[in-house]
PDB file of C-alpha atoms and ligand atoms in Angstrom:
ATOM      1  CA  MET A   9      36.382 166.210-107.271  1.00 86.00           C
ATOM      2  CA  LYS A  10      36.103 169.076-109.720  1.00 95.00           C
ATOM      3  CA  GLN A  11      32.765 170.189-111.156  1.00 95.00           C
ATOM      4  CA  LEU A  12      32.886 170.584-114.944  1.00 97.00           C
ATOM      5  CA  GLU A  13      30.251 171.676-117.466  1.00 97.00           C
ATOM      6  CA  LEU A  14      26.486 171.202-117.300  1.00 98.00           C
ATOM      7  CA  LEU A  15      25.552 167.941-119.018  1.00 98.00           C
ATOM      8  CA  TYR A  16      21.783 168.153-118.708  1.00 96.00           C
ATOM      9  CA  GLU A  17      19.166 170.383-117.104  1.00 97.00           C
ATOM     10  CA  GLY A  18      15.858 168.877-116.054  1.00 95.00           C
ATOM     11  CA  LYS A  19      12.778 170.411-114.428  1.00 95.00           C
ATOM     12  CA  THR A  20      14.066 170.090-110.862  1.00 97.00           C
ATOM     13  CA  LYS A  21      17.741 169.112-111.147  1.00 98.00           C
ATOM     14  CA  GLN A  22      20.923 169.853-113.042  1.00 98.00           C
ATOM     15  CA  VAL A  23      23.530 167.244-113.935  1.00 98.00           C
ATOM     16  CA  PHE A  24      27.179 168.313-114.098  1.00 98.00           C
ATOM     17  CA  LEU A  25      30.158 166.382-115.408  1.00 98.00           C
ATOM     18  CA  THR A  26      33.169 165.996-113.128  1.00 98.00           C
ATOM     19  CA  ASP A  27      36.866 165.353-113.743  1.00 98.00           C
ATOM     20  CA  ASP A  28      36.095 161.652-113.198  1.00 97.00           C
ATOM     21  CA  PRO A  29      34.279 160.383-116.341  1.00 96.00           C
ATOM     22  CA  ASP A  30      32.341 157.812-114.258  1.00 96.00           C
ATOM     23  CA  LYS A  31      30.900 160.353-111.830  1.00 97.00           C
ATOM     24  CA  ILE A  32      28.389 163.183-112.112  1.00 98.00           C
ATOM     25  CA  ILE A  33      27.074 165.828-109.729  1.00 98.00           C
ATOM     26  CA  LEU A  34      23.299 166.054-109.222  1.00 98.00           C
ATOM     27  CA  HIS A  35      22.286 169.579-108.224  1.00 98.00           C
ATOM     28  CA  TYR A  36      18.813 170.002-106.711  1.00 98.00           C
ATOM     29  CA  LYS A  37      16.930 173.190-107.679  1.00 98.00           C
ATOM     30  CA  ASP A  38      14.002 174.914-105.957  1.00 98.00           C
ATOM     31  CA  THR A  39      11.680 174.682-108.956  1.00 98.00           C
ATOM     32  CA  ALA A  40       8.399 172.810-108.740  1.00 97.00           C
ATOM     33  CA  THR A  41       6.488 171.722-111.832  1.00 96.00           C
ATOM     34  CA  ALA A  42       3.298 169.794-112.466  1.00 95.00           C
ATOM     35  CA  PHE A  43       1.086 168.726-115.359  1.00 91.00           C
ATOM     36  CA  ASN A  44       4.023 168.248-117.728  1.00 86.00           C
ATOM     37  CA  ASN A  45       5.525 171.660-116.929  1.00 88.00           C
ATOM     38  CA  ILE A  46       2.304 173.691-117.341  1.00 94.00           C
ATOM     39  CA  LYS A  47       2.244 174.679-113.669  1.00 97.00           C
ATOM     40  CA  LYS A  48       5.535 176.066-112.362  1.00 97.00           C
ATOM     41  CA  ALA A  49       6.741 177.727-109.183  1.00 97.00           C
ATOM     42  CA  THR A  50       9.744 178.181-106.969  1.00 97.00           C
ATOM     43  CA  ILE A  51       9.525 176.693-103.501  1.00 97.00           C
ATOM     44  CA  GLU A  52      12.309 178.119-101.410  1.00 97.00           C
ATOM     45  CA  ASN A  53      14.688 175.428-100.120  1.00 98.00           C
ATOM     46  CA  LYS A  54      12.863 172.550-101.845  1.00 98.00           C
ATOM     47  CA  GLY A  55      16.140 171.539-103.509  1.00 98.00           C
ATOM     48  CA  LEU A  56      17.887 171.381-100.195  1.00 98.00           C
ATOM     49  CA  LEU A  57      15.077 169.330 -98.628  1.00 98.00           C
ATOM     50  CA  ASN A  58      14.849 166.868-101.542  1.00 98.00           C
ATOM     51  CA  ASN A  59      18.617 166.426-101.576  1.00 98.00           C
ATOM     52  CA  ALA A  60      18.551 165.508 -97.875  1.00 98.00           C
ATOM     53  CA  ILE A  61      15.483 163.226 -98.177  1.00 98.00           C
ATOM     54  CA  SER A  62      16.711 161.470-101.332  1.00 98.00           C
ATOM     55  CA  ALA A  63      20.153 160.908 -99.782  1.00 98.00           C
ATOM     56  CA  ILE A  64      18.571 159.144 -96.782  1.00 98.00           C
ATOM     57  CA  ALA A  65      16.354 157.020 -99.066  1.00 98.00           C
ATOM     58  CA  PHE A  66      19.279 155.994-101.291  1.00 98.00           C
ATOM     59  CA  GLU A  67      21.552 155.249 -98.318  1.00 98.00           C
ATOM     60  CA  THR A  68      18.824 153.072 -96.797  1.00 98.00           C
ATOM     61  CA  LEU A  69      18.351 151.215-100.094  1.00 98.00           C
ATOM     62  CA  GLN A  70      22.078 150.687-100.526  1.00 98.00           C
ATOM     63  CA  ASN A  71      22.362 149.340 -96.992  1.00 98.00           C
ATOM     64  CA  ALA A  72      19.576 146.899 -97.911  1.00 98.00           C
ATOM     65  CA  GLY A  73      21.602 145.669-100.895  1.00 98.00           C
ATOM     66  CA  VAL A  74      19.866 147.575-103.716  1.00 98.00           C
ATOM     67  CA  ALA A  75      22.344 148.750-106.384  1.00 98.00           C
ATOM     68  CA  THR A  76      22.000 152.504-106.975  1.00 98.00           C
ATOM     69  CA  HIS A  77      23.849 155.350-108.681  1.00 98.00           C
ATOM     70  CA  TYR A  78      24.265 157.198-105.377  1.00 98.00           C
ATOM     71  CA  ILE A  79      27.738 157.824-103.938  1.00 98.00           C
ATOM     72  CA  GLU A  80      27.418 160.667-101.417  1.00 98.00           C
ATOM     73  CA  LYS A  81      25.674 163.914-100.545  1.00 98.00           C
ATOM     74  CA  PHE A  82      28.579 166.342-100.325  1.00 96.00           C
ATOM     75  CA  ASP A  83      26.771 169.587 -99.600  1.00 97.00           C
ATOM     76  CA  GLU A  84      23.281 170.981 -99.066  1.00 97.00           C
ATOM     77  CA  ARG A  85      22.220 170.901-102.689  1.00 98.00           C
ATOM     78  CA  ASN A  86      24.606 168.472-104.367  1.00 98.00           C
ATOM     79  CA  GLN A  87      25.147 164.731-104.571  1.00 98.00           C
ATOM     80  CA  LEU A  88      27.922 162.787-106.205  1.00 98.00           C
ATOM     81  CA  CYS A  89      26.547 159.901-108.273  1.00 98.00           C
ATOM     82  CA  ARG A  90      27.810 157.314-110.720  1.00 98.00           C
ATOM     83  CA  ARG A  91      27.292 158.297-114.324  1.00 97.00           C
ATOM     84  CA  VAL A  92      24.732 155.998-115.923  1.00 98.00           C
ATOM     85  CA  GLU A  93      22.753 155.875-119.120  1.00 97.00           C
ATOM     86  CA  ILE A  94      19.167 156.492-118.048  1.00 97.00           C
ATOM     87  CA  ILE A  95      16.688 153.892-119.303  1.00 98.00           C
ATOM     88  CA  PRO A  96      13.860 156.075-120.694  1.00 98.00           C
ATOM     89  CA  LEU A  97      11.139 154.434-118.611  1.00 98.00           C
ATOM     90  CA  GLU A  98       9.387 155.767-115.519  1.00 98.00           C
ATOM     91  CA  VAL A  99       8.400 152.901-113.273  1.00 98.00           C
ATOM     92  CA  ILE A 100       5.437 153.660-111.017  1.00 98.00           C
ATOM     93  CA  VAL A 101       4.749 151.419-108.042  1.00 98.00           C
ATOM     94  CA  ARG A 102       1.312 151.721-106.443  1.00 98.00           C
ATOM     95  CA  ASN A 103       0.392 150.398-103.013  1.00 98.00           C
ATOM     96  CA  ARG A 104      -2.855 152.372-103.107  1.00 98.00           C
ATOM     97  CA  ILE A 105      -4.696 153.763-106.100  1.00 98.00           C
ATOM     98  CA  ALA A 106      -4.397 157.538-106.204  1.00 98.00           C
ATOM     99  CA  GLY A 107      -3.971 160.468-108.554  1.00 96.00           C
ATOM    100  CA  SER A 108      -4.309 159.897-112.272  1.00 94.00           C
ATOM    101  CA  MET A 109      -5.021 156.193-111.870  1.00 95.00           C
ATOM    102  CA  ALA A 110      -7.917 156.763-109.456  1.00 97.00           C
ATOM    103  CA  HIS A 111      -9.280 159.241-111.966  1.00 96.00           C
ATOM    104  CA  GLN A 112      -8.852 156.991-115.022  1.00 94.00           C
ATOM    105  CA  LEU A 113     -10.419 153.965-113.348  1.00 95.00           C
ATOM    106  CA  ASP A 114     -13.071 155.968-111.498  1.00 97.00           C
ATOM    107  CA  VAL A 115     -12.165 154.498-108.119  1.00 97.00           C
ATOM    108  CA  GLU A 116     -11.984 156.432-104.899  1.00 97.00           C
ATOM    109  CA  GLU A 117      -8.542 157.808-104.171  1.00 98.00           C
ATOM    110  CA  GLY A 118      -6.861 155.657-101.550  1.00 98.00           C
ATOM    111  CA  MET A 119      -8.385 152.334-102.610  1.00 97.00           C
ATOM    112  CA  LYS A 120      -6.034 149.557-101.568  1.00 97.00           C
ATOM    113  CA  PRO A 121      -5.726 146.804-104.191  1.00 97.00           C
ATOM    114  CA  ALA A 122      -4.897 143.228-103.115  1.00 97.00           C
ATOM    115  CA  ASN A 123      -1.843 143.332-105.372  1.00 98.00           C
ATOM    116  CA  THR A 124       0.935 145.884-105.862  1.00 98.00           C
ATOM    117  CA  ILE A 125       0.529 147.635-109.217  1.00 98.00           C
ATOM    118  CA  TYR A 126       3.527 148.317-111.474  1.00 98.00           C
ATOM    119  CA  ASP A 127       3.164 150.753-114.384  1.00 98.00           C
ATOM    120  CA  ILE A 128       5.809 151.626-116.916  1.00 98.00           C
ATOM    121  CA  CYS A 129       5.645 154.924-118.781  1.00 98.00           C
ATOM    122  CA  TYR A 130       7.751 156.066-121.726  1.00 98.00           C
ATOM    123  CA  LYS A 131       9.915 158.922-120.416  1.00 97.00           C
ATOM    124  CA  ASN A 132       9.150 161.420-123.137  1.00 96.00           C
ATOM    125  CA  ASP A 133       7.855 164.903-122.211  1.00 91.00           C
ATOM    126  CA  GLU A 134       6.703 165.669-125.761  1.00 94.00           C
ATOM    127  CA  LEU A 135       4.361 162.672-125.651  1.00 96.00           C
ATOM    128  CA  GLY A 136       3.364 163.329-122.014  1.00 93.00           C
ATOM    129  CA  ASP A 137       5.094 160.190-120.630  1.00 95.00           C
ATOM    130  CA  PRO A 138       2.518 157.695-122.002  1.00 97.00           C
ATOM    131  CA  LEU A 139       1.711 154.490-120.136  1.00 97.00           C
ATOM    132  CA  MET A 140       2.968 151.439-122.030  1.00 98.00           C
ATOM    133  CA  ASN A 141       3.422 147.729-121.513  1.00 98.00           C
ATOM    134  CA  ASP A 142       6.532 145.524-121.668  1.00 98.00           C
ATOM    135  CA  HIS A 143       5.996 144.632-125.326  1.00 98.00           C
ATOM    136  CA  HIS A 144       5.887 148.316-126.343  1.00 98.00           C
ATOM    137  CA  ALA A 145       9.078 149.005-124.379  1.00 98.00           C
ATOM    138  CA  VAL A 146      10.887 146.095-126.058  1.00 98.00           C
ATOM    139  CA  ALA A 147       9.516 147.041-129.505  1.00 98.00           C
ATOM    140  CA  LEU A 148      10.862 150.590-129.119  1.00 98.00           C
ATOM    141  CA  GLY A 149      14.241 149.258-127.969  1.00 98.00           C
ATOM    142  CA  LEU A 150      13.957 150.940-124.567  1.00 98.00           C
ATOM    143  CA  ALA A 151      14.799 147.725-122.675  1.00 98.00           C
ATOM    144  CA  THR A 152      14.992 143.975-123.233  1.00 98.00           C
ATOM    145  CA  TYR A 153      12.602 141.504-121.570  1.00 98.00           C
ATOM    146  CA  GLU A 154      15.485 140.408-119.314  1.00 98.00           C
ATOM    147  CA  GLU A 155      16.165 144.008-118.297  1.00 98.00           C
ATOM    148  CA  LEU A 156      12.462 144.564-117.599  1.00 98.00           C
ATOM    149  CA  SER A 157      12.306 141.538-115.343  1.00 98.00           C
ATOM    150  CA  GLU A 158      15.336 142.839-113.413  1.00 98.00           C
ATOM    151  CA  ILE A 159      13.651 146.259-113.198  1.00 98.00           C
ATOM    152  CA  TYR A 160      10.445 144.720-111.762  1.00 98.00           C
ATOM    153  CA  ARG A 161      12.446 142.590-109.317  1.00 98.00           C
ATOM    154  CA  MET A 162      14.359 145.642-108.092  1.00 99.00           C
ATOM    155  CA  SER A 163      11.187 147.763-107.952  1.00 99.00           C
ATOM    156  CA  ALA A 164       9.507 145.214-105.663  1.00 98.00           C
ATOM    157  CA  ARG A 165      12.513 145.218-103.327  1.00 98.00           C
ATOM    158  CA  ILE A 166      12.712 149.034-103.381  1.00 99.00           C
ATOM    159  CA  ASN A 167       9.022 149.145-102.465  1.00 99.00           C
ATOM    160  CA  GLU A 168       9.624 146.849 -99.468  1.00 98.00           C
ATOM    161  CA  VAL A 169      12.578 148.853 -98.182  1.00 98.00           C
ATOM    162  CA  LEU A 170      10.990 152.273 -98.677  1.00 99.00           C
ATOM    163  CA  THR A 171       7.606 151.207 -97.264  1.00 98.00           C
ATOM    164  CA  GLU A 172       9.407 150.105 -94.103  1.00 98.00           C
ATOM    165  CA  LEU A 173      11.542 153.260 -93.948  1.00 98.00           C
ATOM    166  CA  PHE A 174       8.511 155.553 -94.207  1.00 98.00           C
ATOM    167  CA  LEU A 175       6.440 153.485 -91.764  1.00 98.00           C
ATOM    168  CA  ARG A 176       9.173 154.079 -89.195  1.00 98.00           C
ATOM    169  CA  ILE A 177       8.315 157.807 -89.438  1.00 98.00           C
ATOM    170  CA  ASP A 178       4.538 157.175 -89.412  1.00 98.00           C
ATOM    171  CA  VAL A 179       4.144 157.848 -93.107  1.00 98.00           C
ATOM    172  CA  GLU A 180       2.511 155.572 -95.657  1.00 98.00           C
ATOM    173  CA  LEU A 181       4.184 155.178 -99.032  1.00 99.00           C
ATOM    174  CA  VAL A 182       1.109 155.304-101.272  1.00 98.00           C
ATOM    175  CA  ASP A 183       2.891 155.265-104.645  1.00 98.00           C
ATOM    176  CA  PHE A 184       6.140 156.421-106.204  1.00 98.00           C
ATOM    177  CA  LYS A 185       8.011 156.875-109.460  1.00 98.00           C
ATOM    178  CA  ILE A 186      11.533 155.584-110.006  1.00 98.00           C
ATOM    179  CA  GLU A 187      14.034 155.546-112.829  1.00 98.00           C
ATOM    180  CA  PHE A 188      16.840 153.159-113.616  1.00 98.00           C
ATOM    181  CA  GLY A 189      20.152 153.561-115.381  1.00 98.00           C
ATOM    182  CA  LYS A 190      22.790 151.310-116.864  1.00 98.00           C
ATOM    183  CA  THR A 191      26.429 151.540-115.826  1.00 96.00           C
ATOM    184  CA  SER A 192      29.208 151.228-118.406  1.00 92.00           C
ATOM    185  CA  ASN A 193      29.270 147.443-117.849  1.00 92.00           C
ATOM    186  CA  GLY A 194      25.500 147.112-118.378  1.00 94.00           C
ATOM    187  CA  THR A 195      24.485 146.688-114.723  1.00 97.00           C
ATOM    188  CA  ILE A 196      21.051 148.133-113.938  1.00 98.00           C
ATOM    189  CA  VAL A 197      21.016 150.486-110.954  1.00 98.00           C
ATOM    190  CA  LEU A 198      18.395 152.720-109.372  1.00 98.00           C
ATOM    191  CA  ALA A 199      18.983 156.342-110.470  1.00 98.00           C
ATOM    192  CA  ASP A 200      17.313 159.792-110.272  1.00 98.00           C
ATOM    193  CA  GLU A 201      15.751 160.742-106.907  1.00 98.00           C
ATOM    194  CA  ILE A 202      13.315 159.602-104.222  1.00 98.00           C
ATOM    195  CA  SER A 203      11.576 162.521-102.548  1.00 98.00           C
ATOM    196  CA  PRO A 204       8.142 164.035-101.892  1.00 98.00           C
ATOM    197  CA  ASP A 205       8.334 165.189-105.539  1.00 98.00           C
ATOM    198  CA  THR A 206       8.277 161.572-106.708  1.00 98.00           C
ATOM    199  CA  CYS A 207       6.341 159.768-103.948  1.00 98.00           C
ATOM    200  CA  ARG A 208       2.873 160.084-102.455  1.00 98.00           C
ATOM    201  CA  LEU A 209       3.406 160.182 -98.707  1.00 99.00           C
ATOM    202  CA  TRP A 210       0.403 160.207 -96.359  1.00 98.00           C
ATOM    203  CA  ASP A 211       0.670 160.705 -92.621  1.00 98.00           C
ATOM    204  CA  VAL A 212      -0.490 157.461 -91.005  1.00 98.00           C
ATOM    205  CA  GLU A 213      -2.405 159.159 -88.155  1.00 98.00           C
ATOM    206  CA  SER A 214      -4.177 161.966 -89.982  1.00 98.00           C
ATOM    207  CA  GLY A 215      -4.002 160.932 -93.652  1.00 98.00           C
ATOM    208  CA  LYS A 216      -2.501 164.358 -94.374  1.00 98.00           C
ATOM    209  CA  LYS A 217      -0.664 164.556 -97.691  1.00 98.00           C
ATOM    210  CA  LEU A 218       3.035 165.315 -97.141  1.00 98.00           C
ATOM    211  CA  ASP A 219       4.112 165.429-100.789  1.00 98.00           C
ATOM    212  CA  HIS A 220       3.953 167.100-104.183  1.00 98.00           C
ATOM    213  CA  ASP A 221       0.146 166.863-104.284  1.00 98.00           C
ATOM    214  CA  ARG A 222       0.142 169.872-101.931  1.00 98.00           C
ATOM    215  CA  PHE A 223       1.613 171.834-104.859  1.00 98.00           C
ATOM    216  CA  ARG A 224      -0.309 170.116-107.684  1.00 97.00           C
ATOM    217  CA  ARG A 225      -3.657 170.528-105.914  1.00 98.00           C
ATOM    218  CA  ASP A 226      -3.009 173.932-104.304  1.00 97.00           C
ATOM    219  CA  LEU A 227      -3.350 172.535-100.789  1.00 98.00           C
ATOM    220  CA  GLY A 228      -0.812 175.020 -99.364  1.00 97.00           C
ATOM    221  CA  HIS A 229       2.082 174.470 -96.926  1.00 98.00           C
ATOM    222  CA  VAL A 230       4.168 172.657 -99.520  1.00 98.00           C
ATOM    223  CA  ARG A 231       7.554 173.453 -97.995  1.00 98.00           C
ATOM    224  CA  GLU A 232       6.298 172.635 -94.485  1.00 98.00           C
ATOM    225  CA  ALA A 233       5.266 169.160 -95.679  1.00 98.00           C
ATOM    226  CA  TYR A 234       8.719 168.482 -97.179  1.00 98.00           C
ATOM    227  CA  GLU A 235      10.326 169.861 -94.006  1.00 98.00           C
ATOM    228  CA  GLU A 236       8.215 167.495 -91.935  1.00 98.00           C
ATOM    229  CA  ILE A 237       9.415 164.489 -93.969  1.00 98.00           C
ATOM    230  CA  ARG A 238      13.039 165.563 -93.683  1.00 98.00           C
ATOM    231  CA  ALA A 239      12.785 166.229 -89.939  1.00 98.00           C
ATOM    232  CA  ARG A 240      11.153 162.856 -89.235  1.00 98.00           C
ATOM    233  CA  LEU A 241      13.709 160.993 -91.368  1.00 98.00           C
ATOM    234  CA  GLU A 242      16.630 162.798 -89.774  1.00 98.00           C
ATOM    235  CA  LYS A 243      15.331 161.856 -86.340  1.00 97.00           C
ATOM    236  CA  ILE A 244      15.640 158.146 -87.131  1.00 97.00           C
ATOM    237  CA  THR A 245      19.000 158.370 -88.921  1.00 93.00           C
ATOM    238  CA  THR A 246      22.324 159.648 -87.631  1.00 70.00           C
ATOM    239  CA  LYS A 247      22.484 162.480 -90.212  1.00 49.00           C
TER     240      LYS A 247
HETATM  241  N1  UDP B 312       5.230 160.796-110.535  1.00 50.67           N
HETATM  242  C1  UDP B 312       6.433 161.449-110.728  1.00 50.67           C
HETATM  243  N2  UDP B 312       6.693 162.021-111.935  1.00 50.67           N
HETATM  244  C2  UDP B 312       5.840 161.944-112.989  1.00 50.67           C
HETATM  245  C3  UDP B 312       4.611 161.267-112.789  1.00 50.67           C
HETATM  246  C4  UDP B 312       4.345 160.697-111.559  1.00 50.67           C
HETATM  247  O1  UDP B 312       7.257 161.529-109.826  1.00 50.67           O
HETATM  248  O2  UDP B 312       6.153 162.475-114.061  1.00 50.67           O
HETATM  249  C5  UDP B 312       4.936 160.176-109.239  1.00 50.67           C
HETATM  250  C6  UDP B 312       3.843 160.916-108.490  1.00 50.67           C
HETATM  251  O3  UDP B 312       4.375 161.872-107.615  1.00 50.67           O
HETATM  252  C7  UDP B 312       3.164 159.802-107.734  1.00 50.67           C
HETATM  253  C8  UDP B 312       3.358 158.578-108.613  1.00 50.67           C
HETATM  254  O4  UDP B 312       4.447 158.875-109.468  1.00 50.67           O
HETATM  255  O5  UDP B 312       3.811 159.571-106.500  1.00 50.67           O
HETATM  256  C9  UDP B 312       2.138 158.182-109.408  1.00 50.67           C
HETATM  257  O6  UDP B 312       1.694 159.283-110.152  1.00 50.67           O
HETATM  258  P1  UDP B 312       0.366 159.219-111.042  1.00 50.67           P
HETATM  259  O7  UDP B 312       0.588 158.287-112.175  1.00 50.67           O
HETATM  260  O8  UDP B 312      -0.781 158.939-110.151  1.00 50.67           O
HETATM  261  O9  UDP B 312       0.296 160.614-111.709  1.00 50.67           O
HETATM  262  P2  UDP B 312      -0.293 161.976-111.212  1.00 50.67           P
HETATM  263  O10 UDP B 312      -1.543 161.711-110.464  1.00 50.67           O
HETATM  264  O11 UDP B 312       0.796 162.523-110.378  1.00 50.67           O
HETATM  265  O12 UDP B 312      -0.497 162.692-112.484  1.00 50.67           O
END
């Protein structure tokens, strides 16, 4: 597999073309951003940790029958993935109400609703990724109703599998953001990454936050939290 030119550079990852038109390389950087890129920093080795954590999450999901873009992690910072067209929606799954939603609804962070909450946001940095509903997404041509129902079905299954994975390492999956892509034949697959950058992960025993909120909220020990997640996950997998 030969790495070719940079296709796209995001806030925390780079995407490179390869000599196979159906495959891309995802390169994980050490940059951390929050509040739509207003707060920025470099966290040494974050890219390496997220690559390892995301690889375990995607392998677990694939083993559970969830279709994803992931092929393999081939070195410390790089993964080989199928090339997909990203659907410009961020799907947020909430098992507890936290962060911006707790703030907007004026409920205490950590409130556990009887139902799982699914939000969709328009993936558009200029607009600040606004929350929208299915009808807005269809009206803008971002997805069809059929595609949205497949996305919600997959999101529910992903939530089940990841909740169980994290519980095995004594971590509660509070909420997370995922993205989907379409393969050349129109199949919807899970894409992007699953890591402490994109999930709220609370230690079951202590309630300690082991995720990106340590950076966003200046709680300190950001890298140590990511290292803790990687170490616990590696203990329960063969990697
Ligand atoms: N999230 C993300 N990228 C975003 C926005 C949110 O990965 O651009 C994740 C975030 O880490 C959390 C979940 O999605 O696990 C829900 O985030 P929320 O809507 O509460 O936003 P926040 O409080 O982070 O602004």
